[in-house]
Amino acid sequence: DVKVTQSSRYLVKRTGEKVFLECVQDMDHENMFWYRQDPGLGLRLIYFSYDVKMKEKGDIPEGYSVSREKKERFSLILESASTNQTSMYLCASSSTRGGGTGRTYEQYFGPGTRLTVT
Amino acid sequence: GENVEQHPSTLSVQEGDSAVIKCTYSDSASNYFPWYKQELGKRPQLIIDIRSNVGEKKDQRIAVTLNKTAKHFSLHITETQPEDSAVYFCAAAPPEYGNKLVFGAGTILRVKS
């Protein structure tokens, strides 16, 4: 079974702090994602990485950065946490194996980190 | 870019009844449409998916239908049970997005016993 783990289930930080959220997957997946989940807004992509040291901005990258130094680990960084970044953060990974109609897009999610910024 | 709209936002059904959740997408090139289920306090998990070369797919009590002309796809759950209560997300995969998915806003399904 694919296992995606996140460093914390719950985190409380103060405004202005630098926050690190870590995600680790054990299936040698090329792709890793960071989402933010808010009620009524679904899963919004913050950043995406398709290889080590490679990253792409998602739909809501402002106020966030990422790091992928190793294939299994993808970190989300809040440079200066603000109260509007209070949310549930979900990490996911997927494989690029297969092509054409056999391409696999399935994403495997971590358990989430509930971040509260006060 | 691709936009996925999902309706309804909440749905309450009596145990044993059927539930239908609908999604529309904007990019006609999208070729893969998964559905994820997220139980309370748990991570989203894939429950069923459909590719653009197929019109319908079934897996026990759940089925997904795809209408490419109208650009919409639906999740059908028959004989609902309390354990079906969860948030359901649809998504679409436009080829130009690489390996990314575009998710709908989610539907909260409550099955009343």
mmCIF file of N, CA and C in Angstrom, chain A residues 2-111:
data_model
loop_
_atom_site.group_PDB
_atom_site.id
_atom_site.type_symbol
_atom_site.label_atom_id
_atom_site.label_comp_id
_atom_site.label_asym_id
_atom_site.label_seq_id
_atom_site.Cartn_x
_atom_site.Cartn_y
_atom_site.Cartn_z
ATOM 1 N N VAL A 2 0.403 2.246 -0.751
ATOM 2 C CA VAL A 2 1.087 3.524 -0.745
ATOM 3 C C VAL A 2 0.898 4.177 0.612
ATOM 4 N N LYS A 3 1.976 4.715 1.124
ATOM 5 C CA LYS A 3 1.842 5.415 2.378
ATOM 6 C C LYS A 3 2.361 6.828 2.220
ATOM 7 N N VAL A 4 1.518 7.789 2.525
ATOM 8 C CA VAL A 4 1.902 9.186 2.518
ATOM 9 C C VAL A 4 1.709 9.700 3.923
ATOM 10 N N THR A 5 2.764 10.216 4.510
ATOM 11 C CA THR A 5 2.683 10.705 5.874
ATOM 12 C C THR A 5 3.009 12.191 5.918
ATOM 13 N N GLN A 6 2.419 12.865 6.895
ATOM 14 C CA GLN A 6 2.677 14.271 7.112
ATOM 15 C C GLN A 6 3.202 14.454 8.527
ATOM 16 N N SER A 7 4.039 15.448 8.699
ATOM 17 C CA SER A 7 4.805 15.578 9.945
ATOM 18 C C SER A 7 3.934 15.840 11.165
ATOM 19 N N SER A 8 2.829 16.557 10.996
ATOM 20 C CA SER A 8 1.979 16.870 12.141
ATOM 21 C C SER A 8 0.516 16.735 11.752
ATOM 22 N N ARG A 9 -0.341 16.313 12.682
ATOM 23 C CA ARG A 9 -1.790 16.327 12.432
ATOM 24 C C ARG A 9 -2.387 17.680 12.801
ATOM 25 N N TYR A 10 -1.858 18.272 13.867
ATOM 26 C CA TYR A 10 -2.335 19.576 14.323
ATOM 27 C C TYR A 10 -1.128 20.454 14.628
ATOM 28 N N LEU A 11 -1.274 21.735 14.261
ATOM 29 C CA LEU A 11 -0.178 22.679 14.470
ATOM 30 C C LEU A 11 -0.783 24.038 14.789
ATOM 31 N N VAL A 12 -0.255 24.702 15.817
ATOM 32 C CA VAL A 12 -0.692 26.048 16.155
ATOM 33 C C VAL A 12 0.533 26.947 16.114
ATOM 34 N N LYS A 13 0.448 28.000 15.323
ATOM 35 C CA LYS A 13 1.567 28.915 15.153
ATOM 36 C C LYS A 13 1.082 30.355 15.331
ATOM 37 N N ARG A 14 2.024 31.245 15.591
ATOM 38 C CA ARG A 14 1.694 32.656 15.741
ATOM 39 C C ARG A 14 1.931 33.395 14.436
ATOM 40 N N THR A 15 1.196 34.467 14.256
ATOM 41 C CA THR A 15 1.363 35.329 13.079
ATOM 42 C C THR A 15 2.826 35.749 12.956
ATOM 43 N N GLY A 16 3.352 35.643 11.725
ATOM 44 C CA GLY A 16 4.722 36.039 11.463
ATOM 45 C C GLY A 16 5.742 34.924 11.583
ATOM 46 N N GLU A 17 5.367 33.804 12.180
ATOM 47 C CA GLU A 17 6.302 32.687 12.310
ATOM 48 C C GLU A 17 6.542 32.020 10.964
ATOM 49 N N LYS A 18 7.706 31.407 10.823
ATOM 50 C CA LYS A 18 7.993 30.586 9.649
ATOM 51 C C LYS A 18 7.556 29.163 9.978
ATOM 52 N N VAL A 19 6.772 28.583 9.080
ATOM 53 C CA VAL A 19 6.174 27.279 9.352
ATOM 54 C C VAL A 19 6.619 26.275 8.278
ATOM 55 N N PHE A 20 6.987 25.098 8.723
ATOM 56 C CA PHE A 20 7.387 24.026 7.815
ATOM 57 C C PHE A 20 6.410 22.863 7.959
ATOM 58 N N LEU A 21 5.841 22.445 6.837
ATOM 59 C CA LEU A 21 5.018 21.244 6.813
ATOM 60 C C LEU A 21 5.728 20.242 5.928
ATOM 61 N N GLU A 22 5.898 19.019 6.455
ATOM 62 C CA GLU A 22 6.642 18.027 5.687
ATOM 63 C C GLU A 22 5.755 16.860 5.283
ATOM 64 N N CYS A 23 6.068 16.321 4.133
ATOM 65 C CA CYS A 23 5.328 15.195 3.575
ATOM 66 C C CYS A 23 6.333 14.165 3.055
ATOM 67 N N VAL A 24 6.078 12.902 3.367
ATOM 68 C CA VAL A 24 6.952 11.825 2.910
ATOM 69 C C VAL A 24 6.107 10.716 2.297
ATOM 70 N N GLN A 25 6.527 10.232 1.121
ATOM 71 C CA GLN A 25 5.848 9.091 0.491
ATOM 72 C C GLN A 25 6.856 7.970 0.255
ATOM 73 N N ASP A 26 6.342 6.737 0.319
ATOM 74 C CA ASP A 26 7.254 5.587 0.269
ATOM 75 C C ASP A 26 7.097 4.747 -0.987
ATOM 76 N N MET A 27 6.467 5.307 -2.046
ATOM 77 C CA MET A 27 6.212 4.512 -3.244
ATOM 78 C C MET A 27 7.016 4.965 -4.452
ATOM 79 N N ASP A 28 8.056 5.741 -4.234
ATOM 80 C CA ASP A 28 8.908 6.158 -5.346
ATOM 81 C C ASP A 28 8.130 6.952 -6.402
ATOM 82 N N HIS A 29 7.128 7.688 -5.958
ATOM 83 C CA HIS A 29 6.319 8.488 -6.890
ATOM 84 C C HIS A 29 7.082 9.718 -7.349
ATOM 85 N N GLU A 30 6.916 10.027 -8.642
ATOM 86 C CA GLU A 30 7.593 11.193 -9.198
ATOM 87 C C GLU A 30 6.902 12.497 -8.775
ATOM 88 N N ASN A 31 5.575 12.461 -8.708
ATOM 89 C CA ASN A 31 4.808 13.680 -8.491
ATOM 90 C C ASN A 31 4.379 13.833 -7.041
ATOM 91 N N MET A 32 4.486 15.053 -6.548
ATOM 92 C CA MET A 32 3.981 15.352 -5.214
ATOM 93 C C MET A 32 3.270 16.696 -5.247
ATOM 94 N N PHE A 33 2.253 16.815 -4.398
ATOM 95 C CA PHE A 33 1.358 17.971 -4.431
ATOM 96 C C PHE A 33 1.122 18.480 -3.010
ATOM 97 N N TRP A 34 0.887 19.777 -2.909
ATOM 98 C CA TRP A 34 0.363 20.371 -1.682
ATOM 99 C C TRP A 34 -0.951 21.069 -2.006
ATOM 100 N N TYR A 35 -1.998 20.695 -1.245
ATOM 101 C CA TYR A 35 -3.312 21.299 -1.379
ATOM 102 C C TYR A 35 -3.698 21.984 -0.078
ATOM 103 N N ARG A 36 -4.605 22.913 -0.248
ATOM 104 C CA ARG A 36 -5.256 23.535 0.905
ATOM 105 C C ARG A 36 -6.745 23.207 0.792
ATOM 106 N N GLN A 37 -7.334 22.753 1.916
ATOM 107 C CA GLN A 37 -8.741 22.389 1.915
ATOM 108 C C GLN A 37 -9.518 23.305 2.847
ATOM 109 N N ASP A 38 -10.459 24.044 2.293
ATOM 110 C CA ASP A 38 -11.334 24.913 3.067
ATOM 111 C C ASP A 38 -12.779 24.585 2.716
ATOM 112 N N PRO A 39 -13.695 24.664 3.698
ATOM 113 C CA PRO A 39 -15.101 24.308 3.438
ATOM 114 C C PRO A 39 -15.676 25.097 2.261
ATOM 115 N N GLY A 40 -16.316 24.380 1.346
ATOM 116 C CA GLY A 40 -16.966 25.021 0.206
ATOM 117 C C GLY A 40 -16.033 25.401 -0.930
ATOM 118 N N LEU A 41 -14.727 25.212 -0.721
ATOM 119 C CA LEU A 41 -13.760 25.580 -1.763
ATOM 120 C C LEU A 41 -13.036 24.374 -2.333
ATOM 121 N N GLY A 42 -13.299 23.210 -1.803
ATOM 122 C CA GLY A 42 -12.674 22.008 -2.340
ATOM 123 C C GLY A 42 -11.193 21.923 -2.031
ATOM 124 N N LEU A 43 -10.472 21.280 -2.923
ATOM 125 C CA LEU A 43 -9.025 21.098 -2.784
ATOM 126 C C LEU A 43 -8.345 22.045 -3.772
ATOM 127 N N ARG A 44 -7.638 23.004 -3.229
ATOM 128 C CA ARG A 44 -6.964 23.978 -4.098
ATOM 129 C C ARG A 44 -5.471 23.715 -4.082
ATOM 130 N N LEU A 45 -4.895 23.636 -5.285
ATOM 131 C CA LEU A 45 -3.487 23.292 -5.430
ATOM 132 C C LEU A 45 -2.609 24.499 -5.113
ATOM 133 N N ILE A 46 -1.653 24.270 -4.199
ATOM 134 C CA ILE A 46 -0.722 25.341 -3.836
ATOM 135 C C ILE A 46 0.538 25.239 -4.700
ATOM 136 N N TYR A 47 1.156 24.065 -4.664
ATOM 137 C CA TYR A 47 2.370 23.797 -5.441
ATOM 138 C C TYR A 47 2.390 22.337 -5.849
ATOM 139 N N PHE A 48 3.133 22.085 -6.902
ATOM 140 C CA PHE A 48 3.268 20.756 -7.479
ATOM 141 C C PHE A 48 4.743 20.531 -7.812
ATOM 142 N N SER A 49 5.222 19.306 -7.597
ATOM 143 C CA SER A 49 6.587 18.957 -7.968
ATOM 144 C C SER A 49 6.567 17.674 -8.773
ATOM 145 N N TYR A 50 7.205 17.656 -9.923
ATOM 146 C CA TYR A 50 7.212 16.471 -10.782
ATOM 147 C C TYR A 50 8.561 15.758 -10.771
ATOM 148 N N ASP A 51 9.500 16.276 -10.010
ATOM 149 C CA ASP A 51 10.808 15.632 -9.915
ATOM 150 C C ASP A 51 11.590 16.338 -8.813
ATOM 151 N N VAL A 52 12.674 15.744 -8.414
ATOM 152 C CA VAL A 52 13.517 16.375 -7.390
ATOM 153 C C VAL A 52 13.958 17.750 -7.881
ATOM 154 N N LYS A 53 13.845 18.714 -7.013
ATOM 155 C CA LYS A 53 14.220 20.114 -7.262
ATOM 156 C C LYS A 53 13.361 20.804 -8.313
ATOM 157 N N MET A 54 12.347 20.129 -8.836
ATOM 158 C CA MET A 54 11.463 20.752 -9.821
ATOM 159 C C MET A 54 10.134 21.088 -9.148
ATOM 160 N N LYS A 55 9.596 22.253 -9.458
ATOM 161 C CA LYS A 55 8.328 22.671 -8.854
ATOM 162 C C LYS A 55 7.574 23.563 -9.815
ATOM 163 N N GLU A 56 6.261 23.568 -9.621
ATOM 164 C CA GLU A 56 5.391 24.456 -10.391
ATOM 165 C C GLU A 56 4.400 25.098 -9.446
ATOM 166 N N LYS A 57 4.065 26.337 -9.688
ATOM 167 C CA LYS A 57 3.025 26.984 -8.898
ATOM 168 C C LYS A 57 1.676 26.384 -9.257
ATOM 169 N N GLY A 58 0.841 26.297 -8.235
ATOM 170 C CA GLY A 58 -0.532 25.877 -8.449
ATOM 171 C C GLY A 58 -1.439 27.082 -8.562
ATOM 172 N N ASP A 59 -2.650 26.940 -8.049
ATOM 173 C CA ASP A 59 -3.636 28.012 -8.172
ATOM 174 C C ASP A 59 -3.491 29.099 -7.117
ATOM 175 N N ILE A 60 -2.938 28.740 -5.952
ATOM 176 C CA ILE A 60 -2.854 29.716 -4.852
ATOM 177 C C ILE A 60 -1.467 29.678 -4.200
ATOM 178 N N PRO A 61 -0.389 30.030 -4.921
ATOM 179 C CA PRO A 61 0.963 29.911 -4.364
ATOM 180 C C PRO A 61 1.391 31.074 -3.467
ATOM 181 N N GLU A 62 0.621 32.161 -3.467
ATOM 182 C CA GLU A 62 1.061 33.362 -2.749
ATOM 183 C C GLU A 62 1.189 33.075 -1.251
ATOM 184 N N GLY A 63 2.329 33.442 -0.711
ATOM 185 C CA GLY A 63 2.585 33.262 0.720
ATOM 186 C C GLY A 63 3.196 31.918 1.066
ATOM 187 N N TYR A 64 3.412 31.087 0.048
ATOM 188 C CA TYR A 64 3.970 29.750 0.254
ATOM 189 C C TYR A 64 5.193 29.543 -0.622
ATOM 190 N N SER A 65 6.058 28.645 -0.189
ATOM 191 C CA SER A 65 7.136 28.144 -1.029
ATOM 192 C C SER A 65 7.280 26.655 -0.733
ATOM 193 N N VAL A 66 8.045 25.961 -1.564
ATOM 194 C CA VAL A 66 8.207 24.517 -1.386
ATOM 195 C C VAL A 66 9.663 24.138 -1.596
ATOM 196 N N SER A 67 9.965 22.930 -1.143
ATOM 197 C CA SER A 67 11.306 22.379 -1.310
ATOM 198 C C SER A 67 11.198 20.885 -1.549
ATOM 199 N N ARG A 68 11.929 20.408 -2.572
ATOM 200 C CA ARG A 68 11.980 18.961 -2.794
ATOM 201 C C ARG A 68 13.429 18.594 -3.093
ATOM 202 N N GLU A 69 14.150 18.278 -2.046
ATOM 203 C CA GLU A 69 15.559 17.907 -2.156
ATOM 204 C C GLU A 69 15.740 16.412 -2.380
ATOM 205 N N LYS A 70 14.767 15.620 -1.940
ATOM 206 C CA LYS A 70 14.779 14.175 -2.141
ATOM 207 C C LYS A 70 13.458 13.744 -2.729
ATOM 208 N N LYS A 71 13.497 12.655 -3.489
ATOM 209 C CA LYS A 71 12.297 12.228 -4.202
ATOM 210 C C LYS A 71 11.141 11.940 -3.260
ATOM 211 N N GLU A 72 11.396 11.405 -2.094
ATOM 212 C CA GLU A 72 10.319 10.982 -1.211
ATOM 213 C C GLU A 72 9.763 12.103 -0.325
ATOM 214 N N ARG A 73 10.391 13.258 -0.315
ATOM 215 C CA ARG A 73 10.036 14.294 0.640
ATOM 216 C C ARG A 73 9.707 15.618 -0.055
ATOM 217 N N PHE A 74 8.580 16.203 0.350
ATOM 218 C CA PHE A 74 8.123 17.474 -0.246
ATOM 219 C C PHE A 74 7.687 18.363 0.897
ATOM 220 N N SER A 75 8.315 19.506 1.027
ATOM 221 C CA SER A 75 8.046 20.400 2.153
ATOM 222 C C SER A 75 7.318 21.646 1.688
ATOM 223 N N LEU A 76 6.357 22.067 2.483
ATOM 224 C CA LEU A 76 5.639 23.320 2.252
ATOM 225 C C LEU A 76 6.085 24.310 3.315
ATOM 226 N N ILE A 77 6.425 25.516 2.890
ATOM 227 C CA ILE A 77 6.946 26.529 3.807
ATOM 228 C C ILE A 77 6.057 27.760 3.758
ATOM 229 N N LEU A 78 5.626 28.189 4.926
ATOM 230 C CA LEU A 78 4.932 29.459 5.062
ATOM 231 C C LEU A 78 5.961 30.433 5.601
ATOM 232 N N GLU A 79 6.406 31.347 4.769
ATOM 233 C CA GLU A 79 7.519 32.219 5.127
ATOM 234 C C GLU A 79 7.187 33.097 6.330
ATOM 235 N N SER A 80 5.970 33.615 6.371
ATOM 236 C CA SER A 80 5.521 34.462 7.478
ATOM 237 C C SER A 80 4.032 34.212 7.651
ATOM 238 N N ALA A 81 3.704 33.300 8.546
ATOM 239 C CA ALA A 81 2.327 32.835 8.671
ATOM 240 C C ALA A 81 1.367 33.988 8.973
ATOM 241 N N SER A 82 0.203 33.903 8.343
ATOM 242 C CA SER A 82 -0.849 34.891 8.599
ATOM 243 C C SER A 82 -2.132 34.147 8.956
ATOM 244 N N THR A 83 -3.058 34.860 9.586
ATOM 245 C CA THR A 83 -4.292 34.211 10.059
ATOM 246 C C THR A 83 -5.097 33.638 8.895
ATOM 247 N N ASN A 84 -4.993 34.233 7.707
ATOM 248 C CA ASN A 84 -5.762 33.695 6.567
ATOM 249 C C ASN A 84 -5.138 32.426 5.985
ATOM 250 N N GLN A 85 -4.066 31.957 6.581
ATOM 251 C CA GLN A 85 -3.486 30.678 6.200
ATOM 252 C C GLN A 85 -3.909 29.555 7.150
ATOM 253 N N THR A 86 -4.782 29.890 8.084
ATOM 254 C CA THR A 86 -5.396 28.860 8.922
ATOM 255 C C THR A 86 -6.237 27.959 8.025
ATOM 256 N N SER A 87 -5.941 26.668 8.015
ATOM 257 C CA SER A 87 -6.596 25.765 7.071
ATOM 258 C C SER A 87 -6.133 24.336 7.319
ATOM 259 N N MET A 88 -6.734 23.417 6.541
ATOM 260 C CA MET A 88 -6.259 22.040 6.485
ATOM 261 C C MET A 88 -5.346 21.924 5.266
ATOM 262 N N TYR A 89 -4.157 21.370 5.476
ATOM 263 C CA TYR A 89 -3.197 21.197 4.386
ATOM 264 C C TYR A 89 -3.020 19.713 4.111
ATOM 265 N N LEU A 90 -3.221 19.357 2.841
ATOM 266 C CA LEU A 90 -3.117 17.965 2.421
ATOM 267 C C LEU A 90 -1.990 17.810 1.415
ATOM 268 N N CYS A 91 -1.185 16.802 1.635
ATOM 269 C CA CYS A 91 -0.139 16.431 0.692
ATOM 270 C C CYS A 91 -0.624 15.215 -0.093
ATOM 271 N N ALA A 92 -0.167 15.066 -1.335
ATOM 272 C CA ALA A 92 -0.518 13.908 -2.141
ATOM 273 C C ALA A 92 0.657 13.542 -3.042
ATOM 274 N N SER A 93 0.649 12.306 -3.506
ATOM 275 C CA SER A 93 1.669 11.883 -4.471
ATOM 276 C C SER A 93 1.026 11.029 -5.546
ATOM 277 N N SER A 94 1.670 10.972 -6.705
ATOM 278 C CA SER A 94 1.175 10.128 -7.787
ATOM 279 C C SER A 94 2.338 9.708 -8.672
ATOM 280 N N SER A 95 2.073 8.689 -9.471
ATOM 281 C CA SER A 95 3.084 8.157 -10.366
ATOM 282 C C SER A 95 2.837 8.630 -11.790
ATOM 283 N N THR A 96 3.890 8.708 -12.576
ATOM 284 C CA THR A 96 3.733 9.037 -13.986
ATOM 285 C C THR A 96 3.812 7.797 -14.864
ATOM 286 N N ARG A 97 3.785 6.630 -14.260
ATOM 287 C CA ARG A 97 3.938 5.403 -15.043
ATOM 288 C C ARG A 97 2.723 5.210 -15.923
ATOM 289 N N GLY A 98 2.943 4.593 -17.076
ATOM 290 C CA GLY A 98 1.857 4.354 -18.018
ATOM 291 C C GLY A 98 1.763 5.523 -18.984
ATOM 292 N N GLY A 99 1.159 5.324 -20.108
ATOM 293 C CA GLY A 99 1.026 6.396 -21.086
ATOM 294 C C GLY A 99 -0.264 6.243 -21.853
ATOM 295 N N GLY A 100 -0.646 7.271 -22.565
ATOM 296 C CA GLY A 100 -1.869 7.231 -23.362
ATOM 297 C C GLY A 100 -3.069 6.944 -22.495
ATOM 298 N N THR A 101 -3.922 6.041 -22.936
ATOM 299 C CA THR A 101 -5.132 5.747 -22.168
ATOM 300 C C THR A 101 -4.824 4.971 -20.892
ATOM 301 N N GLY A 102 -3.599 4.461 -20.758
ATOM 302 C CA GLY A 102 -3.252 3.728 -19.551
ATOM 303 C C GLY A 102 -2.617 4.588 -18.490
ATOM 304 N N ARG A 103 -2.522 5.871 -18.753
ATOM 305 C CA ARG A 103 -1.834 6.755 -17.805
ATOM 306 C C ARG A 103 -2.540 6.762 -16.466
ATOM 307 N N THR A 104 -1.752 6.720 -15.438
ATOM 308 C CA THR A 104 -2.288 6.694 -14.080
ATOM 309 C C THR A 104 -2.217 8.088 -13.487
ATOM 310 N N TYR A 105 -3.344 8.625 -13.083
ATOM 311 C CA TYR A 105 -3.383 9.934 -12.449
ATOM 312 C C TYR A 105 -3.710 9.851 -10.967
ATOM 313 N N GLU A 106 -3.981 8.639 -10.446
ATOM 314 C CA GLU A 106 -4.481 8.542 -9.086
ATOM 315 C C GLU A 106 -3.528 9.203 -8.114
ATOM 316 N N GLN A 107 -4.087 10.030 -7.253
ATOM 317 C CA GLN A 107 -3.309 10.700 -6.216
ATOM 318 C C GLN A 107 -3.603 10.038 -4.876
ATOM 319 N N TYR A 108 -2.534 9.832 -4.108
ATOM 320 C CA TYR A 108 -2.637 9.239 -2.779
ATOM 321 C C TYR A 108 -2.363 10.351 -1.771
ATOM 322 N N PHE A 109 -3.309 10.515 -0.875
ATOM 323 C CA PHE A 109 -3.241 11.644 0.046
ATOM 324 C C PHE A 109 -2.670 11.258 1.403
ATOM 325 N N GLY A 110 -2.045 12.233 2.034
ATOM 326 C CA GLY A 110 -1.653 12.092 3.424
ATOM 327 C C GLY A 110 -2.832 12.394 4.335
ATOM 328 N N PRO A 111 -2.663 12.251 5.654
ATOM 329 C CA PRO A 111 -3.769 12.444 6.595
ATOM 330 C C PRO A 111 -4.137 13.895 6.832
#
